[in-house]
Coordinates of C-alpha atoms in Angstrom, one line a residue:
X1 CA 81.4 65.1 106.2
X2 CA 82.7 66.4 102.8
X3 CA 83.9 65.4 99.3
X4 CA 85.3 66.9 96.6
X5 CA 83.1 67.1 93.1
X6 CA 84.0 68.8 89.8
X7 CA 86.7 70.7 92.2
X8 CA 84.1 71.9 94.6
X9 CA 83.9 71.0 98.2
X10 CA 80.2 69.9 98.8
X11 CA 79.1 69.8 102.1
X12 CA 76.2 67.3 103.4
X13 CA 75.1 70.2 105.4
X14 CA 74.1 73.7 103.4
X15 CA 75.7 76.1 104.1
X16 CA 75.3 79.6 101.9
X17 CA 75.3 78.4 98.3
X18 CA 78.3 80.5 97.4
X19 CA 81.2 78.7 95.2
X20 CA 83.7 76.3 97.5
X21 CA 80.5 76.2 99.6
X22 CA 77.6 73.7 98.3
X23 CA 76.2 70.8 99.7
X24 CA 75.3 67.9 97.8
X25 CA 71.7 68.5 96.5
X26 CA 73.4 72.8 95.5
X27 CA 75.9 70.7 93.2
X28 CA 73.4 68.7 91.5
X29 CA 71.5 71.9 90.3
X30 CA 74.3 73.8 90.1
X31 CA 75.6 70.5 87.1
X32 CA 71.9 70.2 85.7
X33 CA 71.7 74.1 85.1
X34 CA 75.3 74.8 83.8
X35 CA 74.8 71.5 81.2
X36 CA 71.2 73.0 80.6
X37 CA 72.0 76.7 79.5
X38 CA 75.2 75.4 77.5
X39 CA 72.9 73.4 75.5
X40 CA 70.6 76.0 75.4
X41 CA 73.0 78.9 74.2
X42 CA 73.9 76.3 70.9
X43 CA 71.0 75.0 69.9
X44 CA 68.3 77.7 70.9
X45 CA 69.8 81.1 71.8
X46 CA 72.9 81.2 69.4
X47 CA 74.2 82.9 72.6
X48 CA 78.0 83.2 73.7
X49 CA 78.0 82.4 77.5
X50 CA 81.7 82.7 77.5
X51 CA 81.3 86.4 79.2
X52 CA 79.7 84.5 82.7
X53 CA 81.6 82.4 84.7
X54 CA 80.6 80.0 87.7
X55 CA 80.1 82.9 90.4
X56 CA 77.4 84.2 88.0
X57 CA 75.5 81.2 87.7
X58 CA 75.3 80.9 91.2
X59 CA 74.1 84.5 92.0
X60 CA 70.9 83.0 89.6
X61 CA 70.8 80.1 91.8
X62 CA 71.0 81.4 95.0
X63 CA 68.2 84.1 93.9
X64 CA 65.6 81.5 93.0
X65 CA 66.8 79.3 96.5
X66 CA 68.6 76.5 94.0
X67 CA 65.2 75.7 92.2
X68 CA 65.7 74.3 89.1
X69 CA 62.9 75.4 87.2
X70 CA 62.7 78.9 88.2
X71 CA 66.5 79.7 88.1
X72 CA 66.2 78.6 84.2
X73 CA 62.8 81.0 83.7
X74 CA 65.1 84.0 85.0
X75 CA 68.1 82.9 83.5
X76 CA 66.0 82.4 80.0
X77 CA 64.1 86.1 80.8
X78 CA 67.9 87.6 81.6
X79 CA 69.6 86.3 78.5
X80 CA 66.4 87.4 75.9
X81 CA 66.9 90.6 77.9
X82 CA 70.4 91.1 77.0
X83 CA 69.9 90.2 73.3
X84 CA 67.0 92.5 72.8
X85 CA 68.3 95.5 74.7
X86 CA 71.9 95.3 73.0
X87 CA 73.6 94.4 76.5
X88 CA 76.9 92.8 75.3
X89 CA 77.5 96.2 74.3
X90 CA 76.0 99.0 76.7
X91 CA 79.0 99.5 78.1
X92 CA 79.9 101.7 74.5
X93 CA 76.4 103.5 75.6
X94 CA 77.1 107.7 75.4
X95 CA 75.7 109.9 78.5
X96 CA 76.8 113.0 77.6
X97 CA 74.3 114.7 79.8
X98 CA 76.0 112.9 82.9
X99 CA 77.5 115.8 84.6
X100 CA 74.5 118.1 84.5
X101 CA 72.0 115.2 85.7
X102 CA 74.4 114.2 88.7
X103 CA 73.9 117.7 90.0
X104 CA 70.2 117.1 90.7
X105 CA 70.9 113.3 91.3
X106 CA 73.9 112.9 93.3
X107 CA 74.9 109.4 92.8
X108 CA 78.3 107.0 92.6
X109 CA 80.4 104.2 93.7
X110 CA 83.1 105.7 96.3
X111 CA 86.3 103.7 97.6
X112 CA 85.6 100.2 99.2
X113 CA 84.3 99.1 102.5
X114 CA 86.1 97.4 105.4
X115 CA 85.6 93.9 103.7
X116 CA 86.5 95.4 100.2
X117 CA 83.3 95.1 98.7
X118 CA 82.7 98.8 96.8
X119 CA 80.3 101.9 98.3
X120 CA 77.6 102.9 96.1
X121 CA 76.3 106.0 97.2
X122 CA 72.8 107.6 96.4
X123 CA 72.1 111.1 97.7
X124 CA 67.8 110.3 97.1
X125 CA 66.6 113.1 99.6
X126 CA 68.5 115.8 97.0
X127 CA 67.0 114.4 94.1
X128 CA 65.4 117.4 92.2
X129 CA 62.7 115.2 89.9
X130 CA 61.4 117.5 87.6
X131 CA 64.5 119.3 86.8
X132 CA 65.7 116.1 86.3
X133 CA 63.7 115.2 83.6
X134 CA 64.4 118.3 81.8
X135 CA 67.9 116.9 81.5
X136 CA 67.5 113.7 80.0
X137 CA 64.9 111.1 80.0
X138 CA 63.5 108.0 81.7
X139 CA 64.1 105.9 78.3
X140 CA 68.1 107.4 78.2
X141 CA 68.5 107.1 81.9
X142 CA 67.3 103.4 82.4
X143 CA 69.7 102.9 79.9
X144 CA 72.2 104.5 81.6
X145 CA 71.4 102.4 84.8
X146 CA 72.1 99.3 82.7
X147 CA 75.7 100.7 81.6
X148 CA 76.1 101.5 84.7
X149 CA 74.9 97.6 86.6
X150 CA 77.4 96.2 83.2
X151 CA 80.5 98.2 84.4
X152 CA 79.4 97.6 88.3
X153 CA 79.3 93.8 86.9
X154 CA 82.4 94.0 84.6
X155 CA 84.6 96.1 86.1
X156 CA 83.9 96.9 89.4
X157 CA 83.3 93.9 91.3
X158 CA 86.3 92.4 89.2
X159 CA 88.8 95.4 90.2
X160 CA 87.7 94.6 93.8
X161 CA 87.9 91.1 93.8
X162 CA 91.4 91.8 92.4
X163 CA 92.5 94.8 95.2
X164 CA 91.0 92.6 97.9
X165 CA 92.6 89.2 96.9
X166 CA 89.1 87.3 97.2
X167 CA 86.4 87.8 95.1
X168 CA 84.2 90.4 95.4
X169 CA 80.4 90.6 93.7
X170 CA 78.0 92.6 96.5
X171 CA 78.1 96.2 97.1
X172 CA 77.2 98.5 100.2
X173 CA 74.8 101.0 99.8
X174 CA 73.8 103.8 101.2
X175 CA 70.9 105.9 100.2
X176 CA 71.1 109.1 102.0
X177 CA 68.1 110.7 102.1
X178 CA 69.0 114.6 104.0
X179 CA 66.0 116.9 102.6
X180 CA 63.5 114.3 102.1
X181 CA 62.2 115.8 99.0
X182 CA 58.3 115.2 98.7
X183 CA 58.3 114.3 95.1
X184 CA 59.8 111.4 96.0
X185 CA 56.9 110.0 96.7
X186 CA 54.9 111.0 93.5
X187 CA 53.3 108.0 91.6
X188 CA 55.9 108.8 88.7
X189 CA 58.9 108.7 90.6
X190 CA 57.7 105.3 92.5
X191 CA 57.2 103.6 88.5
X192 CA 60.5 105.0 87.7
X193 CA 62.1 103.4 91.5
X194 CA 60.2 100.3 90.8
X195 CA 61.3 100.0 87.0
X196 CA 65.0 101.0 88.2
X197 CA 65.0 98.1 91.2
X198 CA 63.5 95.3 88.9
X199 CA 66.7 95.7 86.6
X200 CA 69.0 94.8 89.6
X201 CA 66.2 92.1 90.5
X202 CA 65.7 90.3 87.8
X203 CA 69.3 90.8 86.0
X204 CA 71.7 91.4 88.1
X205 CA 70.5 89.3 91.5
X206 CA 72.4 89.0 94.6
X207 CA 74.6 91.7 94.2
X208 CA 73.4 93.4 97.5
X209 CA 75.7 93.2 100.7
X210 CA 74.3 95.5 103.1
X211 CA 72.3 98.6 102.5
X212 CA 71.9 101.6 104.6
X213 CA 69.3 104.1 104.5
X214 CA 70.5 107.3 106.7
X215 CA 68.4 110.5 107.5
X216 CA 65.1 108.4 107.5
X217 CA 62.1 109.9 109.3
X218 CA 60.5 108.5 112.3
X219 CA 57.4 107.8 110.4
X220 CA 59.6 105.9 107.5
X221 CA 61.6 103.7 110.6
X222 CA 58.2 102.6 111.6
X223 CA 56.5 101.6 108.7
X224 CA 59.7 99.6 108.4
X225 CA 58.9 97.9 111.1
X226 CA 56.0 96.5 109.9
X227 CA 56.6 96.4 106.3
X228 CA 59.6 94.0 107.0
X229 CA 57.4 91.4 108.7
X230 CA 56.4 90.6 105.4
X231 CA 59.7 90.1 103.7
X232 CA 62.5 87.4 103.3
X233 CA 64.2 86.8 106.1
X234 CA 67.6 87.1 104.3
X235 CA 66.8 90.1 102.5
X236 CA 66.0 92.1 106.0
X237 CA 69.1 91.0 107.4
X238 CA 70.7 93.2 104.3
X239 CA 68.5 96.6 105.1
X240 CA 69.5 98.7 107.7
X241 CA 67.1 102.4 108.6
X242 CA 68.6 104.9 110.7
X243 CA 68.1 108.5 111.8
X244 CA 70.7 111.0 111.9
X245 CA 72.6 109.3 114.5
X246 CA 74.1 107.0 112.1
X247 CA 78.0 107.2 111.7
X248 CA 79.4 105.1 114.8
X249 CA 77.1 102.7 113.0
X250 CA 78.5 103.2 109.3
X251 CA 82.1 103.4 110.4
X252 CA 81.7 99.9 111.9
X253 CA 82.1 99.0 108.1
X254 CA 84.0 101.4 106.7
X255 CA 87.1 103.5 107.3
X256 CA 86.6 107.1 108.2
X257 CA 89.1 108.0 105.7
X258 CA 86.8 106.4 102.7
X259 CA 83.9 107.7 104.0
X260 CA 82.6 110.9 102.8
X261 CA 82.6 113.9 104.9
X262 CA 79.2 114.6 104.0
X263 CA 78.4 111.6 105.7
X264 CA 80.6 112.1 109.1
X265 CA 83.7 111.0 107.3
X266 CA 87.0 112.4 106.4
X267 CA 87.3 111.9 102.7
X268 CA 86.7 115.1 100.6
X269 CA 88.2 113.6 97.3
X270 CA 89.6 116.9 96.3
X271 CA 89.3 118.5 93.8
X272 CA 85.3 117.4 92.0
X273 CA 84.2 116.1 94.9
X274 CA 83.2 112.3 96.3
X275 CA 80.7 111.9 94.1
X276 CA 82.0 113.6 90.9
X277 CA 85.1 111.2 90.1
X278 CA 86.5 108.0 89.7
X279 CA 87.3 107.0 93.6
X280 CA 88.1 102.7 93.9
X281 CA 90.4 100.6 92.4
X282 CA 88.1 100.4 89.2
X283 CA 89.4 104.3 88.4
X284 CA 92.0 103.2 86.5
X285 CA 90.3 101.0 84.1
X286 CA 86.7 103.6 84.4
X287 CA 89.1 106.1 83.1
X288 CA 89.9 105.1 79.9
X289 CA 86.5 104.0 78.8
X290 CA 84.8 105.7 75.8
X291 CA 83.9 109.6 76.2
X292 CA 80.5 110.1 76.4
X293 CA 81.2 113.4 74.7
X294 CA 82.7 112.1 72.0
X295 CA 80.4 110.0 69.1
X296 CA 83.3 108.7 67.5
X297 CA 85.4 107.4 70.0
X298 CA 83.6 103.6 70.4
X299 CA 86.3 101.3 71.0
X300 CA 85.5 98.9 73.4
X301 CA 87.3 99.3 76.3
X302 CA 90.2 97.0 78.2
X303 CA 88.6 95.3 81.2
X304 CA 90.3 94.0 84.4
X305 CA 90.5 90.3 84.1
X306 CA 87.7 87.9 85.9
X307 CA 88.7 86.6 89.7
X308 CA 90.1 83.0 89.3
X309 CA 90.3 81.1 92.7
X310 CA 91.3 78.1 93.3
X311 CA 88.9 76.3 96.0
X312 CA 89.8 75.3 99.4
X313 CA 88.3 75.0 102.7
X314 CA 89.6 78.1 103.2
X315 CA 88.7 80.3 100.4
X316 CA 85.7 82.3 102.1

């Protein structure tokens, strides 16, 4: 059984929460939290909400299980957030000392996966920590990772959504970790990992597709195995820890051609390197942002337009 409300089909049976895709009791949050923060941004925050649409509301929802009253404390804590830290315009944030830190942090988004969704990349075993700290800072680079989770927001998922023809808003990861550097696990660099995750967590929820750790140790797969007893269900289903043997699985989801050689795959992205340049169908708009080398150039960038879909039984 279904009917159509406020151009949604809502199921009498849940389903996953995702727009085009909410039962009855989803919808009646989904009205009492959209009316509730539009009052809120008038008469409380003085807060434009103009920038988020309905596919962001519902990332809030579905990360707080549709709960009223605990999708409005992290919607409350995300919008003080932005208005303390500057948000609305981080994407103007200079890096200048990108280059040099990516060297002893290999990190990126690289082409798009089999369902179009892009590949974030984080080469974690290479990390070199303390060198990396002699080239910027934990203050300039948690910064940098919200610039960074702004354009992955803005301009990423949107460029996607637009090269796919559906909308895009999750990633794949994979977080490589070849050389298993020991100072990995040094009480700094776990407060730094921690601090870095609870930004995605608490601001920029449900943005995970499927994550792939690669190069794990035997003594890392089975902790897992114990560690995820204790975890959500859904969030599990999203984590994947393999050895070395790991590219029949990898290229189950993504073309050899967009997969790095490094990681079994055929892409060399000549001539910087996979890593090193704009590689997706957000490169075109990535490339004319502001230069971080250049203090004067702060001209807020073009950005591709949001994903408008119009809902039917058949849009997912």
């Amino acid at each position: 059984y279904q009917r159509r409300v406020h151009g949604i089909y809502c199921m009498e049976k849940a389903i996953d929460g995702y727009w085009g895709k909410l039962n009855l009791e989803q919808q009646k949050v989904y009205d009492r939290f959209v009316t509730t923060v539009d009052k809120l941004s008038k008469e409380e925050w003085k807060y434009d909400l103009s920038r988020f649409d309905h596919y962001d509301y519902l990332r809030f929802l579905r990360a707080r299980k549709f709960n009223f009253e605990k999708t409005m404390e992290m919607f409350t804590k995300f919008i003080k957030w932005r208005i303390d830290f500057g948000v609305d315009n981080i994407i103007l944030y200079k890096f200048p000392e990108l280059p040099k830190v990516k060297e002893v942090y290999p990190r990126g988004y690289h082409k798009t996966d089999k369902l179009g969704r892009p590949i974030y990349i984080e080469r974690l075993g290479m990390v070199k920590l303390e060198e990396l700290f002699k080239r910027t800072t934990k203050e300039r680079l948690i910064k940098f990772y919200v610039r960074e989770y702004e354009k992955l927001w803005l301009v990423v998922h949107q460029s996607s959504s637009i090269a796919a023809g559906r909308k895009i808003e999750t990633n794949l990861n994979i977080i490589d970790l070849t050389g298993g550097s020991s100072s990995l696990m040094a009480p700094s660099t776990y407060k730094f990992a921690k601090l870095a995750s609870s930004i995605c967590q608490d601001y920029y929820p449900e943005m995970l597709g499927l994550m792939f750790f690669v190069n794990t140790s035997w003594l890392l797969r089975a902790a897992w195995v114990v560690v995820k007893g204790f975890m959500d269900a859904k969030t599990v289903s999203k984590i994947k820890l393999l050895g070395s043997s790991y590219k029949a699985e990898l290229l189950e989801h993504i073309a050899e051609e967009n997969l790095p050689s490094f990681l079994g795959g055929k892409c060399e992205c000549k001539p910087n390197g996979c890593l090193k340049q704009h590689c997706g169908p957000w490169a075109e708009w990535v490339q004319n942002f502001p230069s971080d080398t250049n203090p004067e150039d702060n001209t807020y960038p073009k950005l591709p337009p949001k994903w408008k879909q119009s809902i039917t039984l058949s849009s997912y």
